[in-house]
Coordinates of C-alpha atoms in Angstrom, one line a residue:
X1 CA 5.1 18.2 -23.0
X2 CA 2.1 16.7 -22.4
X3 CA 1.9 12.4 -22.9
X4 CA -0.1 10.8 -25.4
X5 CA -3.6 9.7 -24.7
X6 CA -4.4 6.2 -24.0
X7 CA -5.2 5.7 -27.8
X8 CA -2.9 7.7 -29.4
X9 CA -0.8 5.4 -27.6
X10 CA -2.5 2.4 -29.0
X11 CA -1.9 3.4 -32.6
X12 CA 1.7 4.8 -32.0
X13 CA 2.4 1.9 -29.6
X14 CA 1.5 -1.6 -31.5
X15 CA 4.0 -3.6 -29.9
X16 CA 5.7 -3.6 -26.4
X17 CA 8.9 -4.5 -25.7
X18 CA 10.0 -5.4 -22.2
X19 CA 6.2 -6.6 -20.5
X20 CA 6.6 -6.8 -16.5
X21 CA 4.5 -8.1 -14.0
X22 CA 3.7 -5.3 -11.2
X23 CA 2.5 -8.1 -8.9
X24 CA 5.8 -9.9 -8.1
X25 CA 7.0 -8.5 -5.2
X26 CA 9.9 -6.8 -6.7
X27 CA 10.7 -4.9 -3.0
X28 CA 10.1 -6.1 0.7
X29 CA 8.0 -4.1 2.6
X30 CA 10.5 -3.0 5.9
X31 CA 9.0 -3.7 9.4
X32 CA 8.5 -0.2 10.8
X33 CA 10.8 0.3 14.0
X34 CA 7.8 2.3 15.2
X35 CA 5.8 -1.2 15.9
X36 CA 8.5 -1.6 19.1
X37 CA 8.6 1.9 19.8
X38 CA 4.4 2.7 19.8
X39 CA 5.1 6.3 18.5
X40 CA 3.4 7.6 15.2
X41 CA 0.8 5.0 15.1
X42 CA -0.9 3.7 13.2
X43 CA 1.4 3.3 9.5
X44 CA -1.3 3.5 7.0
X45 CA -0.1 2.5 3.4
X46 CA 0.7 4.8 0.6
X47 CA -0.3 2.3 -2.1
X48 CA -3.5 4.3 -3.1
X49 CA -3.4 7.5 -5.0
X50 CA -6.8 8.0 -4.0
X51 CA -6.5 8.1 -0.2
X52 CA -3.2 10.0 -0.8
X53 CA -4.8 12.7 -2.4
X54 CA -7.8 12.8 0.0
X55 CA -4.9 12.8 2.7
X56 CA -3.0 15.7 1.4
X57 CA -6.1 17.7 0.4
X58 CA -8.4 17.5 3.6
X59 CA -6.5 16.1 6.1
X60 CA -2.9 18.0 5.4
X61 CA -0.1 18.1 7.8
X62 CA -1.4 16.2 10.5
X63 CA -2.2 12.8 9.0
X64 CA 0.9 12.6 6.7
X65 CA 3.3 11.6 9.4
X66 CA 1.4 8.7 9.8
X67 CA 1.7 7.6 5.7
X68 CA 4.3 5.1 4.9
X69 CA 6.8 7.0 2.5
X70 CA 7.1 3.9 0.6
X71 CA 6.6 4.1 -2.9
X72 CA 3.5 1.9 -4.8
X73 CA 4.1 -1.0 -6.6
X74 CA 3.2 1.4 -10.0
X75 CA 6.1 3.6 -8.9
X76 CA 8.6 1.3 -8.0
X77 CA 8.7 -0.8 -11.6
X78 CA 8.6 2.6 -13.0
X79 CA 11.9 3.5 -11.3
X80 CA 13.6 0.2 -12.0
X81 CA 12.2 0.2 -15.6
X82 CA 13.8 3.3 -16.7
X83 CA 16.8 3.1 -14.1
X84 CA 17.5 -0.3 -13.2
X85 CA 19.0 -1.7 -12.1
X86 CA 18.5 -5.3 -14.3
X87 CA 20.3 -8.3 -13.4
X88 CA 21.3 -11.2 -15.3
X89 CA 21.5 -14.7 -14.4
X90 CA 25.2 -14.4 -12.5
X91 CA 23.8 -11.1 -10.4
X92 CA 25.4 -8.7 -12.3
X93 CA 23.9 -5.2 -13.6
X94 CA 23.0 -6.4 -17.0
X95 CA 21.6 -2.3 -17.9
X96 CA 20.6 0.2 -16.3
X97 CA 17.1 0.4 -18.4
X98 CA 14.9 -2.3 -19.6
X99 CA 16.8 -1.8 -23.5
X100 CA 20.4 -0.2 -21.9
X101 CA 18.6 3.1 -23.1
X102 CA 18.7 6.5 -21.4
X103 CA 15.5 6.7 -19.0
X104 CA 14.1 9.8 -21.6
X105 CA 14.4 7.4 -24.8
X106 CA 12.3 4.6 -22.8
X107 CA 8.1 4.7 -22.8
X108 CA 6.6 3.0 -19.7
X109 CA 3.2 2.4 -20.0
X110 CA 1.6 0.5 -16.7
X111 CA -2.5 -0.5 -17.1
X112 CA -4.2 -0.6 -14.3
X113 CA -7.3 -0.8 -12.8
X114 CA -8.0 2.6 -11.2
X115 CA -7.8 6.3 -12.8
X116 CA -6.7 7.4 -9.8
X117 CA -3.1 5.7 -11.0
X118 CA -3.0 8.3 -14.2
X119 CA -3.1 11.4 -11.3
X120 CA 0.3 9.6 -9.1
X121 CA 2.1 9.4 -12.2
X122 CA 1.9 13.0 -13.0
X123 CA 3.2 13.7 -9.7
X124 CA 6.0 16.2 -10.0
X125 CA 7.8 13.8 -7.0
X126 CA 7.9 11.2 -10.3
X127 CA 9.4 14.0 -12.9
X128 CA 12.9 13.5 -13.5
X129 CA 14.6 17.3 -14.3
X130 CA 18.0 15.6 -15.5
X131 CA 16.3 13.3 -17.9
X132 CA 12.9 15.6 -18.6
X133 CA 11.1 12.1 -18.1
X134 CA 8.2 10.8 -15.8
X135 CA 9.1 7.1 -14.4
X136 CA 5.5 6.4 -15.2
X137 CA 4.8 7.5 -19.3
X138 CA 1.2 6.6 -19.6
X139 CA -1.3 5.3 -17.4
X140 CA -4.4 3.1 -19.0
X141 CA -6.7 1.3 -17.1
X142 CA -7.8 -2.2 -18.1
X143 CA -11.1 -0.9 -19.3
X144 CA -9.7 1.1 -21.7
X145 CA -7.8 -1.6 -22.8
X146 CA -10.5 -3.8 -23.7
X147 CA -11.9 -0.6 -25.7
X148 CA -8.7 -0.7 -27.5
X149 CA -8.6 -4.1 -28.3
X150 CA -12.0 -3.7 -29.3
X151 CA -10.8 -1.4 -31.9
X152 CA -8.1 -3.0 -33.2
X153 CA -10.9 -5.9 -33.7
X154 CA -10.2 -8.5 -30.7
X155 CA -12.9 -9.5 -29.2
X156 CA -11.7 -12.5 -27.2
X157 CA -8.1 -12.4 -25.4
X158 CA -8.0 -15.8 -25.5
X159 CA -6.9 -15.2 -29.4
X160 CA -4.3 -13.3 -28.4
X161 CA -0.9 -15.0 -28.3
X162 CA 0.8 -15.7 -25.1
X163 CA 3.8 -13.4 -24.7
X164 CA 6.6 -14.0 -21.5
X165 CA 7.4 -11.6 -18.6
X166 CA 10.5 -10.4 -18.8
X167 CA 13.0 -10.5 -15.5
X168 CA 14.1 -7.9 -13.6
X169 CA 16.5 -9.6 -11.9
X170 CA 16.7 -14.0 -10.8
X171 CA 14.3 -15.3 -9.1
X172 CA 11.3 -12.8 -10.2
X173 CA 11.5 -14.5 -14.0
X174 CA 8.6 -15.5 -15.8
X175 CA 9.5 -19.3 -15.5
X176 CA 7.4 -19.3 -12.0
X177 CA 4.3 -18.4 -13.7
X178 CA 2.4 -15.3 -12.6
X179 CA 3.4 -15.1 -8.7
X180 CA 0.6 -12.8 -5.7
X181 CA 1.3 -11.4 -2.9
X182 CA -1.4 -13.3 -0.2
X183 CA -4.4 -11.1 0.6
X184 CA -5.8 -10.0 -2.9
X185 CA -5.8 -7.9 -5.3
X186 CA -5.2 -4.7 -3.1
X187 CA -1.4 -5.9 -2.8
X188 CA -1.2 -7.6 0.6
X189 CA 0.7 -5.5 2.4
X190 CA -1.3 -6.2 5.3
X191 CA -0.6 -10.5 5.6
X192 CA 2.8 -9.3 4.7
X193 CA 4.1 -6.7 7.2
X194 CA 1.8 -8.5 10.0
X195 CA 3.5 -12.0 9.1
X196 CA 6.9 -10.2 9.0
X197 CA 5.8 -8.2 12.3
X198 CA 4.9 -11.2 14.2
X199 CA 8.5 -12.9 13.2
X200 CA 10.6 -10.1 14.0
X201 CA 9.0 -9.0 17.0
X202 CA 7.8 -11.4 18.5
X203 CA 9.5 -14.6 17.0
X204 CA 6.1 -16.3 15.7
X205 CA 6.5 -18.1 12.8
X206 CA 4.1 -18.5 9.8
X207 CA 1.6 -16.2 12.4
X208 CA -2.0 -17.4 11.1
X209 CA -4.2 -14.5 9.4
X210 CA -7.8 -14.6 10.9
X211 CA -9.5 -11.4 9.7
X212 CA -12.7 -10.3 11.8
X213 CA -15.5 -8.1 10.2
X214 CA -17.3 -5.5 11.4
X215 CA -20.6 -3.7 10.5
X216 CA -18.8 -2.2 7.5
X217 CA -17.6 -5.6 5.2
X218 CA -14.9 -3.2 4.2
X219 CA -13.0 -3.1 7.4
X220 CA -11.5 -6.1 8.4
X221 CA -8.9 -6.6 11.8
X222 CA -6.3 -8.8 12.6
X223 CA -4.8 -9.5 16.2
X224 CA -1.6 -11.7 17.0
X225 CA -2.2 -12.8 20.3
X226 CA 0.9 -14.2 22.6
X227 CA 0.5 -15.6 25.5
X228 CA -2.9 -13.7 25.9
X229 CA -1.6 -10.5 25.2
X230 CA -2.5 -8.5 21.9
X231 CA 0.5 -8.0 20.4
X232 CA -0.1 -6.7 17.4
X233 CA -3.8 -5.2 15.6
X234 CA -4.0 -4.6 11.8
X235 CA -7.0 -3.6 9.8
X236 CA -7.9 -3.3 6.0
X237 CA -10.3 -0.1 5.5
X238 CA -11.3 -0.1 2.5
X239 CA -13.6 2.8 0.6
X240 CA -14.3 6.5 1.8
X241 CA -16.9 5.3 4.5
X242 CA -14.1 3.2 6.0
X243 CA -11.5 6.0 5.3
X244 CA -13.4 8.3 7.1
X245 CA -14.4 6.2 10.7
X246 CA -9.8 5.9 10.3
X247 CA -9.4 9.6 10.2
X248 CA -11.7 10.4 13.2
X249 CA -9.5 7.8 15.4
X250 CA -6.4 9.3 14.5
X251 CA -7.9 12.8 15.4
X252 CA -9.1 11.8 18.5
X253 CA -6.3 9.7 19.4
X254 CA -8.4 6.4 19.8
X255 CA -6.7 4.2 17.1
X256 CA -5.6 1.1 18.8
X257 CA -4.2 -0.2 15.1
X258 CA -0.7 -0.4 14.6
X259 CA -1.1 -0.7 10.9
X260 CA -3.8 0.0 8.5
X261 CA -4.0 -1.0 4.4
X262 CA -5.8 1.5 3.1
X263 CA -8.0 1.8 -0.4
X264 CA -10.0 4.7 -1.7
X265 CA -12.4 2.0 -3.4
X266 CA -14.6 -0.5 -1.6
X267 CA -13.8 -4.1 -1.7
X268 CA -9.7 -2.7 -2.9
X269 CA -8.3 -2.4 -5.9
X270 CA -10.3 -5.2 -7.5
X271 CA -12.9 -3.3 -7.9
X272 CA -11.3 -0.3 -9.1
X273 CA -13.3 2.7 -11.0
X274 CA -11.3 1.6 -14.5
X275 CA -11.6 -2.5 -14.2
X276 CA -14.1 -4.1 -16.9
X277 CA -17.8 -3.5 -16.3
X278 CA -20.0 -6.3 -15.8
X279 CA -21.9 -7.6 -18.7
X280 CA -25.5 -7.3 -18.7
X281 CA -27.3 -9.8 -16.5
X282 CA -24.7 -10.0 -14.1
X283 CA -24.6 -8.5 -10.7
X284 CA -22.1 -6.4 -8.8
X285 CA -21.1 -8.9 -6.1
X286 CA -20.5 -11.9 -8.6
X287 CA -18.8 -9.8 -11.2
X288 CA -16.3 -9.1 -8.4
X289 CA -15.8 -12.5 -7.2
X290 CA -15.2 -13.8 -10.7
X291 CA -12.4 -10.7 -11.3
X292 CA -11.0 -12.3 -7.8
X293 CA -10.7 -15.6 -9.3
X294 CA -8.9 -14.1 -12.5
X295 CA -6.9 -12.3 -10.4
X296 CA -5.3 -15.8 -8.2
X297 CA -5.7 -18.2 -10.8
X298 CA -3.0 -20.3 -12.1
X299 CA -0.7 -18.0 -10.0
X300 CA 1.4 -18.5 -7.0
X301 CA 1.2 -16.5 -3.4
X302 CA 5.1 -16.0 -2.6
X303 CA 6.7 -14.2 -0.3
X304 CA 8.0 -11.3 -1.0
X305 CA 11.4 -12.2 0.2
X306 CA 11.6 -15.7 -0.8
X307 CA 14.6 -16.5 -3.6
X308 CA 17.4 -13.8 -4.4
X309 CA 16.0 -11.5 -6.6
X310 CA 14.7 -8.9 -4.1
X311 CA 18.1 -9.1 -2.0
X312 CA 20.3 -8.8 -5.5
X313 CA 18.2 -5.7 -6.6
X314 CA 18.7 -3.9 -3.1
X315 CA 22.6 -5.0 -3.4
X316 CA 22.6 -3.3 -7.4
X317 CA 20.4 0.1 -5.9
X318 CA 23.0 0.0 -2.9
X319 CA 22.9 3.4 -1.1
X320 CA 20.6 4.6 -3.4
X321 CA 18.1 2.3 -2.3
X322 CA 16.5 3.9 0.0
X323 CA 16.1 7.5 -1.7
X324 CA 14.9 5.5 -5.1
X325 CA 12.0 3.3 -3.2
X326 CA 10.5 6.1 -1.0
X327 CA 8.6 9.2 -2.0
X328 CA 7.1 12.0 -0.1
X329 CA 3.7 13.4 0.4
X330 CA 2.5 17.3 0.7
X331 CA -0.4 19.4 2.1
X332 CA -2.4 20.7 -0.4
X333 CA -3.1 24.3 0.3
X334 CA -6.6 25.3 0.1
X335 CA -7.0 28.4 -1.9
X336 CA -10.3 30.8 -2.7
X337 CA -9.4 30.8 -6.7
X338 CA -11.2 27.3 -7.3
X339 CA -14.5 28.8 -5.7
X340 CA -14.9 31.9 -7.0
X341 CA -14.1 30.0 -10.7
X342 CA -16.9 28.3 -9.5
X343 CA -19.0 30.9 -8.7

């Protein structure tokens, strides 16, 4: 059964019912074993589901070792939405579903800023046999939100009412305010597992974040430096150019990156293909730095780890947790059908 469009949605869908926010750091990213080890380097991130399916169509078998299995921030709050577990206040499993409903009878809807987010949620890896449900309903991006609102005559937000996040467990409740990762709007998994990295590894505390540019804007490094020693080299590559120059390192084995963040679009997720277009009179650059300044304002970088909510949901998900926060990826075989189609 195919999923409603975005605007069927909208008419079917007037209200919503359990509102989360995607950018509270609901899991902690796990420092890779393979940072001590120097095997299967460099970890790039799986966040993207355009990289991922650039990955698994032209690159196949030999680049997916290197992608994180972890799953994106849209995939997780899909699987705790419809499978909890939710916490109350004491700790306790509260439901296991965001209204104690079976995951089938529950409608996710998660907007977003990229298209390329529809495509990983109709992922068969996301398609539940025993309850014939996706964790991921319907995908819109915040574009097509503003059409809808549009539509439904609002024309300013600020008319809207103010509606609370709901919890997913203590600690991640709406009584914070809105809470960021550091580093963006591309999820900063890069300050995070660096930070985390430089802790673990090496014991340096609160390790400083000092990104140097390049030619290309879009890829960015980061060193920790001990004792004169490298220790540790990250990089943010962000759009296909960027993708690309990461691909031909890992080929030819000249990659000195232990960890990459990866985004199909340039400048991240920000400045995804489905965010608001810029009103006339307005150019590119400063239409992006005024979504980046939506994006952190009147919000609060945390870490990810910080108070007890992401430590009770692993406790709640128990054994499970590991099977329920990590996904797989696959080659795409390449076929003759599409071509002669197109011939």
């Amino acid at each position: 059964e195919v999923s409603p469009t975005s605007s069927e949605w909208c008419q079917r869908a007037p209200t919503v019912s359990n509102p989360f926010d995607t950018r509270r750091g609901l899991v902690a990213f796990p420092v890779p074993r393979r940072f001590e080890s120097g095997k299967d380097m460099p970890l790039l991130t799986s966040a993207c589901p355009g990289w991922v399916c650039y990955a698994e169509k032209t690159q196949g078998d030999f680049v997916l070792p290197y992608i994180s299995a972890v799953k994106s921030p849209q995939q997780m709050m899909g699987m705790l939405t419809k499978y909890g577990p939710h916490l109350d206040a004491a700790g306790a499993t509260a439901a296991a579903g965001s209204t104690a409903l079976p995951p089938n009878k529950v409608y996710h809807v998660a907007v977003m800023p990229c298209y390329d987010k529809k495509l990983e949620a109709s992922r068969e890896d996301f398609y539940s046999d025993v309850f014939q449900t996706r964790d991921v309903d319907c995908v819109i991006t915040t574009g097509e939100l503003e059409t809808m609102m549009q539509d439904r005559g609002v024309t300013e937000w600020g008319e809207l009412p103010e509606v609370a996040v709901d919890t997913l467990a203590p600690g991640l409740d709406s009584t914070a305010g809105a809470a960021v990762h550091g580093g963006g709007g591309s999820g900063g998994y890069l300050e995070y597992v660096f930070r985390r990295a430089a802790r673990e590894l090496f014991g340096v505390e609160d390790a400083a974040i000092e990104y140097e540019s390049r030619r290309n804007p879009d890829f960015r490094e980061v060193k920790l430096t001990v004792d004169g020693d490298v220790k540790l080299r990250f990089a943010s590559a962000y759009g296909m150019k960027s993708i690309q120059t990461v691909m031909r390192q890992v080929k030819r084995g000249t990659c000195k990156f232990h960890f990459i963040e990866i985004m199909a679009c340039p400048k991240g997720c920000n400045n995804g293909g489905g965010q608001l277009v810029a009103v006339e009179g307005v150019d590119e650059q400063s239409h992006f730095d005024s979504v980046e300044r939506a994006y952190e304002a009147d919000s609060t970088v945390i870490d990810p780890e910080e108070g007890p909510g992401v430590r009770l949901i692993y406790s709640a998900l128990g054994d499970t947790a590991a099977e329920k926060l990590h996904t797989q990826y696959h080659r795409v075989e390449k076929t003759i059908v599409p071509q002669l189609e197109a011939w």
